[in-house]
Short mmCIF file of C-alpha atoms in Angstrom, two decimals:
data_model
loop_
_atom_site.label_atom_id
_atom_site.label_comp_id
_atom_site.label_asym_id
_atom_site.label_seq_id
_atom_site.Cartn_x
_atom_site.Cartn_y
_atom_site.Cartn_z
CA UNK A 266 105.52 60.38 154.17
CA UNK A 267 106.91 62.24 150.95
CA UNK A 268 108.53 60.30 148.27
CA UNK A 269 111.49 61.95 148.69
CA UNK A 270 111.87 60.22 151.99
CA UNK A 271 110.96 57.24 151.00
CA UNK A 272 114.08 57.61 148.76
CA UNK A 273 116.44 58.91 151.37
CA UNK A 274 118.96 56.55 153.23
CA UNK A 275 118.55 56.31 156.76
CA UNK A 276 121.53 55.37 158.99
CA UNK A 277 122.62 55.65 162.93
CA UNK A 278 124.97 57.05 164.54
CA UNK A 279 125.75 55.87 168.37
CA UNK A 280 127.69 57.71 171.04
CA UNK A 281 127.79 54.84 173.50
CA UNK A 282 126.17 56.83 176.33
CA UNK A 283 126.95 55.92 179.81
CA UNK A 284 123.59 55.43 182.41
CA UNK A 285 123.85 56.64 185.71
CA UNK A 286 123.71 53.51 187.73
CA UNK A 287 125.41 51.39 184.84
CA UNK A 288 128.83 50.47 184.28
CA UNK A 289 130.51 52.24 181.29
CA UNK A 290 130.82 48.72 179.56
CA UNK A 291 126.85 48.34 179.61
CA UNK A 292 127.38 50.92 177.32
CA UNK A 293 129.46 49.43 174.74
CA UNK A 294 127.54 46.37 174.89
CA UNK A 295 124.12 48.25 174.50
CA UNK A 296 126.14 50.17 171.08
CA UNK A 297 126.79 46.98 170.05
CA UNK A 298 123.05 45.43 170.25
CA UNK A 299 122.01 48.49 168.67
CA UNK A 300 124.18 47.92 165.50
CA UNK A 301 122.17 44.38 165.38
CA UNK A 302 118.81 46.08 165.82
CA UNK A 303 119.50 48.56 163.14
CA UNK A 304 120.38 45.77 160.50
CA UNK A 305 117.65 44.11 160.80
CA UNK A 306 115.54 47.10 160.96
CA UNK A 307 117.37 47.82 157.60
CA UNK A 308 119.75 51.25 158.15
CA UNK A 309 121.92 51.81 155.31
CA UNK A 310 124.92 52.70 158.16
CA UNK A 311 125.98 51.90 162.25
CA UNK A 312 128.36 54.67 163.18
CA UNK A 313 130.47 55.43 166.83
CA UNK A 314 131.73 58.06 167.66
CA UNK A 315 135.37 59.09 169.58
CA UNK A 316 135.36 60.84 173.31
CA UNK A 317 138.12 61.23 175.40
CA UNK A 318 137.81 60.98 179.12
CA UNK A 319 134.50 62.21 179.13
CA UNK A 320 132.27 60.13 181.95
CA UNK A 321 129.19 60.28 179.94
CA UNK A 322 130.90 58.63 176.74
CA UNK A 323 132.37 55.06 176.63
CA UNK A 324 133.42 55.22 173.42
CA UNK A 325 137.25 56.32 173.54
CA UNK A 326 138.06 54.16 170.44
CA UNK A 327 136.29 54.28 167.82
CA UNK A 328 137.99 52.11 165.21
CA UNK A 329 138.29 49.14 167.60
CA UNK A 330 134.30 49.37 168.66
CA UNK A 331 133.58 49.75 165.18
CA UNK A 332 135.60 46.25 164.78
CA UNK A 333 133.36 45.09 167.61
CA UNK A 334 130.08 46.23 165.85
CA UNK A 335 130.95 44.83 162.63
CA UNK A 336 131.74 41.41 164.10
CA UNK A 337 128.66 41.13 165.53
CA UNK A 338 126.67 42.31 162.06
CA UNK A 339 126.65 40.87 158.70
CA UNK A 340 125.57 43.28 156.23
CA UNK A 341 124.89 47.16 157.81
CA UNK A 342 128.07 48.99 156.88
CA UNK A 343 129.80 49.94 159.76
CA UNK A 344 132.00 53.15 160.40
CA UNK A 345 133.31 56.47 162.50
CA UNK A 346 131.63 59.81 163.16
CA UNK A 347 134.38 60.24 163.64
CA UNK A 348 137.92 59.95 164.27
CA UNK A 349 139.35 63.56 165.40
CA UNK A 350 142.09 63.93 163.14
CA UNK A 351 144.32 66.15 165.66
CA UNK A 352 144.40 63.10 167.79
CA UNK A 353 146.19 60.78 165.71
CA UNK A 354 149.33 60.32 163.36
CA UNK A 355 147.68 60.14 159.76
CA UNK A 356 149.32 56.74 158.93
CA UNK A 357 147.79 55.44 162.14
CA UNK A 358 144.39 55.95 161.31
CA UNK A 359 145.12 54.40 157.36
CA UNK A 360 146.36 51.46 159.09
CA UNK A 361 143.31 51.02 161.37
CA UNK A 362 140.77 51.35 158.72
CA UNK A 363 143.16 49.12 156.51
CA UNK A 364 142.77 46.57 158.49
CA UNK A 365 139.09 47.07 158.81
CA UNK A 366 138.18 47.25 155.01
CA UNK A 367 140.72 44.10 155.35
CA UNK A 368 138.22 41.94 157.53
CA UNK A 369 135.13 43.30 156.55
CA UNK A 370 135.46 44.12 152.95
CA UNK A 371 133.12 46.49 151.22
CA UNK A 372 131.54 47.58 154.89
CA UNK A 373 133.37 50.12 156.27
CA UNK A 374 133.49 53.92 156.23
CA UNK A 375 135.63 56.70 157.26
CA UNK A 376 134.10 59.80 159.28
CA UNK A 377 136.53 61.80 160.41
CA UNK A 378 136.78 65.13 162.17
CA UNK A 379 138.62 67.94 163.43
CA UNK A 380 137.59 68.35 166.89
CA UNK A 381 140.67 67.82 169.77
CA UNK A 382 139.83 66.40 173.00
CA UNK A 383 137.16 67.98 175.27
CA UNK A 384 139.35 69.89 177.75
CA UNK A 385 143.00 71.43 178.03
CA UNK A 386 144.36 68.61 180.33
CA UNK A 387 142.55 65.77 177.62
CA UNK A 388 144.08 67.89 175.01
CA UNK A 389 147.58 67.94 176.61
CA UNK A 390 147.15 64.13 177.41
CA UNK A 391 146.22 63.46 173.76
CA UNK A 392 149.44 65.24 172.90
CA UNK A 393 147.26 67.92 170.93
CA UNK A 394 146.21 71.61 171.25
CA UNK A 395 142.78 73.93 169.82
CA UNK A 396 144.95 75.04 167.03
CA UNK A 397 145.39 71.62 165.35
CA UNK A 398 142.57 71.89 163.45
CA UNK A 399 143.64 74.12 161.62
CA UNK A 400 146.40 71.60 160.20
CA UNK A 401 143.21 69.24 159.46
CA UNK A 402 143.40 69.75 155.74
CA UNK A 403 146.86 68.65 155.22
CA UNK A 404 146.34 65.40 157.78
CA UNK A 405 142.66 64.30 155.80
CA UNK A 406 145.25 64.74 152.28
CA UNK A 407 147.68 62.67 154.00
CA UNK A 408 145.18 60.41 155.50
CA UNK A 409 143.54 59.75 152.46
CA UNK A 410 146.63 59.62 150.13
CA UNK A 411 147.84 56.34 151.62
CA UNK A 412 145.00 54.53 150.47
CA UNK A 413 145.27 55.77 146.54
CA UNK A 414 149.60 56.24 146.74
CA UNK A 415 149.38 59.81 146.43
CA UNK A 416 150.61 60.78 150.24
CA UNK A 417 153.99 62.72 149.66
CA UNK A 418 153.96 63.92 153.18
CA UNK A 419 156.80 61.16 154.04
CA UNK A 420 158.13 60.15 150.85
CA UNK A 421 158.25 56.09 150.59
CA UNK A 422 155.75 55.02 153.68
CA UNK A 423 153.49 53.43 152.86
CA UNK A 424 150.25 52.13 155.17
CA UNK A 425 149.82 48.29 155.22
CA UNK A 426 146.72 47.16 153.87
CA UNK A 427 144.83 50.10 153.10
CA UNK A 428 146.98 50.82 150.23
CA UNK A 429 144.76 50.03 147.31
CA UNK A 430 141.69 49.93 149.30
CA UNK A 431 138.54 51.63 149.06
CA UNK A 432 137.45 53.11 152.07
CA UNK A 433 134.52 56.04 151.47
CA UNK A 434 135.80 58.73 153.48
CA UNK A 435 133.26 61.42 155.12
CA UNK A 436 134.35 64.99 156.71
CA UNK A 437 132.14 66.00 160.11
CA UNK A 438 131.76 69.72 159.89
CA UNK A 439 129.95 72.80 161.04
CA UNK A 440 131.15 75.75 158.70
CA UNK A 441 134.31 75.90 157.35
CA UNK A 442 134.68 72.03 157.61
CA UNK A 443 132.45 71.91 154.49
CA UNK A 444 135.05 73.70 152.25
CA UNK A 445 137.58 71.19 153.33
CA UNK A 446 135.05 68.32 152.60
CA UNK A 447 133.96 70.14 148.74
CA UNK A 448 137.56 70.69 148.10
CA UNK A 449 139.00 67.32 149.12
CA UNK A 450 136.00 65.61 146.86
CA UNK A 451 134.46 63.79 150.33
CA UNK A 452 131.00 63.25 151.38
CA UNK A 453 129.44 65.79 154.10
CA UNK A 454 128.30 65.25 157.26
CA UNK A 455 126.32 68.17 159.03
CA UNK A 456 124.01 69.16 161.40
CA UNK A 457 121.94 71.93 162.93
CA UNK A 458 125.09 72.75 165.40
CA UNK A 459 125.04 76.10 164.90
CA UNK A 460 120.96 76.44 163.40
CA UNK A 461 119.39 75.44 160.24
CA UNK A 462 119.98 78.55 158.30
CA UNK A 463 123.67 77.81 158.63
CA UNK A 464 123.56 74.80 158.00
CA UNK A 465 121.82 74.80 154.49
CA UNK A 466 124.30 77.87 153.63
CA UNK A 467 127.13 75.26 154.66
CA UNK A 468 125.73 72.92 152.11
CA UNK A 469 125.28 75.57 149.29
CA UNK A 470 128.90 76.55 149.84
CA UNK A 471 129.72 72.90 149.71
CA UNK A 472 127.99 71.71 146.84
CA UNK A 473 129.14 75.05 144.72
CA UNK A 474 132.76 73.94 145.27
CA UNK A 475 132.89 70.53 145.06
CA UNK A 476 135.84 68.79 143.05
CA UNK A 477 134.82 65.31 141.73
CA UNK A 478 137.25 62.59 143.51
CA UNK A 479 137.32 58.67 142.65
CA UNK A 480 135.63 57.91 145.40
CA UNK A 481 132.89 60.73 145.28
CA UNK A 482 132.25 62.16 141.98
CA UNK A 483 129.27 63.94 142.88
CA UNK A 484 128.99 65.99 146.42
CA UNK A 485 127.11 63.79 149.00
CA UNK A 486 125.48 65.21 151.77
CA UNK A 487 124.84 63.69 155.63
CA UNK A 488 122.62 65.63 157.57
CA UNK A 489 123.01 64.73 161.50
CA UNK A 490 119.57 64.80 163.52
CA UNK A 491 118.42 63.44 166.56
CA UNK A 492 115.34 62.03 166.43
CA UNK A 493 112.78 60.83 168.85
CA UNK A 494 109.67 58.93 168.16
CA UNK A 495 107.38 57.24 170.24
CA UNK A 496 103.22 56.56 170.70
CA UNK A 497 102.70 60.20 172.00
CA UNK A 498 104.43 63.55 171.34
CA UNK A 499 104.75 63.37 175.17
CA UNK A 500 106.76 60.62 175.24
CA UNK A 501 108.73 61.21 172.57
CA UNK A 502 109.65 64.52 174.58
CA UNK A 503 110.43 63.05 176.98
CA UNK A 504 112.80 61.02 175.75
CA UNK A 505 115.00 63.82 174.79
CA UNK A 506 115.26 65.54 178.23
CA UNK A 507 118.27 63.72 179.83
CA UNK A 508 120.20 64.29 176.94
CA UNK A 509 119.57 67.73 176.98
CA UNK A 510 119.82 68.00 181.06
CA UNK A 511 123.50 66.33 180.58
CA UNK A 512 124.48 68.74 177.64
CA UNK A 513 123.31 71.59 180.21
CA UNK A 514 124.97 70.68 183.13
CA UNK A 515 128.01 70.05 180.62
CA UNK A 516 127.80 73.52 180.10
CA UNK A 517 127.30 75.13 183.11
CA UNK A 518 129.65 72.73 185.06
CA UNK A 519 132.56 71.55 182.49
CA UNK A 520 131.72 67.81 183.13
CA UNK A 521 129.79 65.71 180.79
CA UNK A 522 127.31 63.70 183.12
CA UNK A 523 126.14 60.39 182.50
CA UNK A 524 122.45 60.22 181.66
CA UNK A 525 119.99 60.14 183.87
CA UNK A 526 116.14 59.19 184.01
CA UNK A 527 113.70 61.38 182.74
CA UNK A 528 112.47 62.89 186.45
CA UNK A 529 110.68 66.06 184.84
CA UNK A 530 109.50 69.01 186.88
CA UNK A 531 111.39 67.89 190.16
CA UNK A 532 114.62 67.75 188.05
CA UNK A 533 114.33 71.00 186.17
CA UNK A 534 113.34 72.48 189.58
CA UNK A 535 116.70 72.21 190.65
CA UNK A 536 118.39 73.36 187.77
CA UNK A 537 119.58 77.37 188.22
CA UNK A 538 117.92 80.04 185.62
CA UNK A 539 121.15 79.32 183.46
CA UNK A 540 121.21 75.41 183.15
CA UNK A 541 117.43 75.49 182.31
CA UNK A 542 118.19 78.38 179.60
CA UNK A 543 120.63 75.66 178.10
CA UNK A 544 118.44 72.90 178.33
CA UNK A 545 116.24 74.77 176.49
CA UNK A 546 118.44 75.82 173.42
CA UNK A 547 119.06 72.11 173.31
CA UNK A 548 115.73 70.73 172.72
CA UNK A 549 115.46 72.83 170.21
CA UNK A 550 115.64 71.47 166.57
CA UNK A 551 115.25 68.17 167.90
CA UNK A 552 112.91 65.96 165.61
CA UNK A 553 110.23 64.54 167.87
CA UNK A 554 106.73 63.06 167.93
CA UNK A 555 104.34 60.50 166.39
CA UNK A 556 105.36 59.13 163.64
CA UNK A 557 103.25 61.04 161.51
CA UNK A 558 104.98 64.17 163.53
CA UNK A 559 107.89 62.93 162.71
CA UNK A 560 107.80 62.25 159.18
CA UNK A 561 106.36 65.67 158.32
CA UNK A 562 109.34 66.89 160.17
CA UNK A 563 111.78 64.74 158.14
CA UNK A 564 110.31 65.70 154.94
CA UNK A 565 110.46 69.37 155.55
CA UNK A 566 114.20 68.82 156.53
CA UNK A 567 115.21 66.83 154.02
CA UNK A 568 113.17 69.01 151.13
CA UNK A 569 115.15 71.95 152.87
CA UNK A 570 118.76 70.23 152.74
CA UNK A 571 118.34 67.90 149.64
CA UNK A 572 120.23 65.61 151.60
CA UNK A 573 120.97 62.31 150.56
CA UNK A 574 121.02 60.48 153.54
CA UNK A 575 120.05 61.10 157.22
CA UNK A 576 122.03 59.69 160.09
CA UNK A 577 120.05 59.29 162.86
CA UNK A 578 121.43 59.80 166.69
CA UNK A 579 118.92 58.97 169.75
CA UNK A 580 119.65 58.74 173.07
CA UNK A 581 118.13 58.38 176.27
CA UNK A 582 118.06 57.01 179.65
CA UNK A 583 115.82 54.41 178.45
CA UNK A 584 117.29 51.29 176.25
CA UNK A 585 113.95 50.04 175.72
CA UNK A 586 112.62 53.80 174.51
CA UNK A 587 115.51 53.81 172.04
CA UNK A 588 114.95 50.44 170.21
CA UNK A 589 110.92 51.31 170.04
CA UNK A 590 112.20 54.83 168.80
CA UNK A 591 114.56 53.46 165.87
CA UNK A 592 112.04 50.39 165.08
CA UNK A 593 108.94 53.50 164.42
CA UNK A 594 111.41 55.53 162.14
CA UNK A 595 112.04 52.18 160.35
CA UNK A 596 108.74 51.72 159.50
CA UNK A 597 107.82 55.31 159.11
CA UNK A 598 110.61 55.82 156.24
CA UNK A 599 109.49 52.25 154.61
CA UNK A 600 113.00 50.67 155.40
CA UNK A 601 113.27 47.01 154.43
CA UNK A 602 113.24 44.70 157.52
CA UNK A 603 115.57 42.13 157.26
CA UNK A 604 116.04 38.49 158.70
CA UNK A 605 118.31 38.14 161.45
CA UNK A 606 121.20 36.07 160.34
CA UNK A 607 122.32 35.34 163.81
#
């Protein structure tokens, strides 16, 4: 392991997956023993993320799971990744993380994004449209204006309690997301969405343009990655195949599938030419292995990105795979285990 890595913050980020054969609450419960597993385990973050009537996601609101996960944690700090700006009134969003920073002072963090709901009819349900996002600059200065006063989008409103708070705000991006994030003086959150040579130009182009902010006077950089480790490269591999089977069926059928067990050759067998094609494209770029795998793969990553933390995403049919999985990264990157305090 390189001693930059050693040095790198390590956090999670969960998407509460649903499990074919398990009710979606199973999978806000099993997001919410995560977040416990990962403070002990020592991650710097416990992030959850915001889908909208999606069957393979149960998390549909972020800021009140995140309420659940830091209720049931102590120390880890606890936020989004993200809200989807286009979703939600500004003030709405100050007032939820408000009253979050309210409860669980000096814990909680604000990813937010730009992405509207997965389909049209979501969209139209969600009262937005594709071409919100391109308003997202003006809703993150609102946004973030009613925590520091400076909001003059609706002169003498004011968002009760985050005014005065300090809530670390993060912007979820691809490409052009990252000038938003340098500009607005907010940490980055990235990842290989769109391949690694686009990412690290993302990051250039971020860090060249960064304004200083209060909260950020130095750019910060995320970089997203799902990782898998387990006793054997095989296993580890294996691990990432129903996330990748649901992400190809997603794309080849519009509908987001719960996941399913790992089945291997029988499943792929009946996938068409096309689904398998996806499957493939998905795997690819994962971080997987041994832990020694692993951690060469890390360090080449984050020697490539410079980035300053790593948040962490791994799912899988298996609970049981997942918990080994985040407990060898733990160790691997010299995290510092800590007591449970419930």
């Amino acid at each position: 392991m390189s001693p930059t890595t050693r040095t790198t913050r390590f956090s999670v980020l969960d998407r509460s997956r649903t499990r074919q054969g398990h009710p979606d609450a199973a999978a806000l419960r099993d997001t919410v023993e995560l977040a416990r597993h990962a403070e002990r385990l020592g991650y710097h973050r416990f992030w959850v993320s915001e889908h909208h009537g999606v069957p393979g996601v149960a998390g549909s609101a972020p800021t009140v799971l995140a309420a659940a996960v830091a209720g049931a944690t102590d120390t880890i700090r606890v936020g989004t990744g993200g809200v989807m700006l286009p979703n939600h009134r500004p003030l709405v969003v100050a007032e939820q993380f408000g009253v979050l920073e309210a409860l669980f002072p000096g814990r909680i963090d604000m990813g937010l994004g730009r992405s509207p709901g997965f389909t049209d009819g979501i969209r139209r349900a969600l009262g937005a449209d594709k071409a919100d996002g391109a308003g997202f600059a003006a809703q993150l200065a609102e946004l973030t204006g009613y925590f520091d006063g400076t909001q003059r989008a609706h002169p003498q409103v004011h968002a009760r309690p985050a005014e005065g708070l300090r809530v670390p705000a993060f912007v979820l991006a691809t490409g052009a997301g990252a000038q938003v994030a340098a500009e607005a003086g907010l940490a980055l959150v990235i990842g290989e969405v769109r391949g690694r040579r686009r990412m690290r130009e993302a990051i250039d182009g971020y860090r060249a343009a960064f304004r200083p902010s209060a909260t950020w006077p130095r750019p910060y950089v995320v970089v997203a990655a799902t990782v898998a480790v387990a006793a054997t490269t095989a296993a580890a591999y294996r691990m990432l195949l129903p996330e990748a089977y649901a992400m190809a069926h997603a794309r080849t059928h519009g509908v987001f599938p719960p996941l399913r067990p790992a089945a291997g050759p029988p499943a792929e067998a009946a996938m068409g030419a096309r689904e398998r094609g996806y499957a493939e494209e998905e795997l690819h770029g994962r971080i997987h292995g041994t832990e020694e795998e692993v951690a060469d793969a890390l360090g080449t990553l984050i020697g490539e990105t410079g980035a300053d933390e790593v948040l962490v995403s791994t799912s899988t049919y298996e609970r049981g795979a997942v918990l080994e999985s985040y407990a060898r990264l733990a160790r691997l990157v010299g995290l510092p285990e800590r007591a449970a305090a419930r």
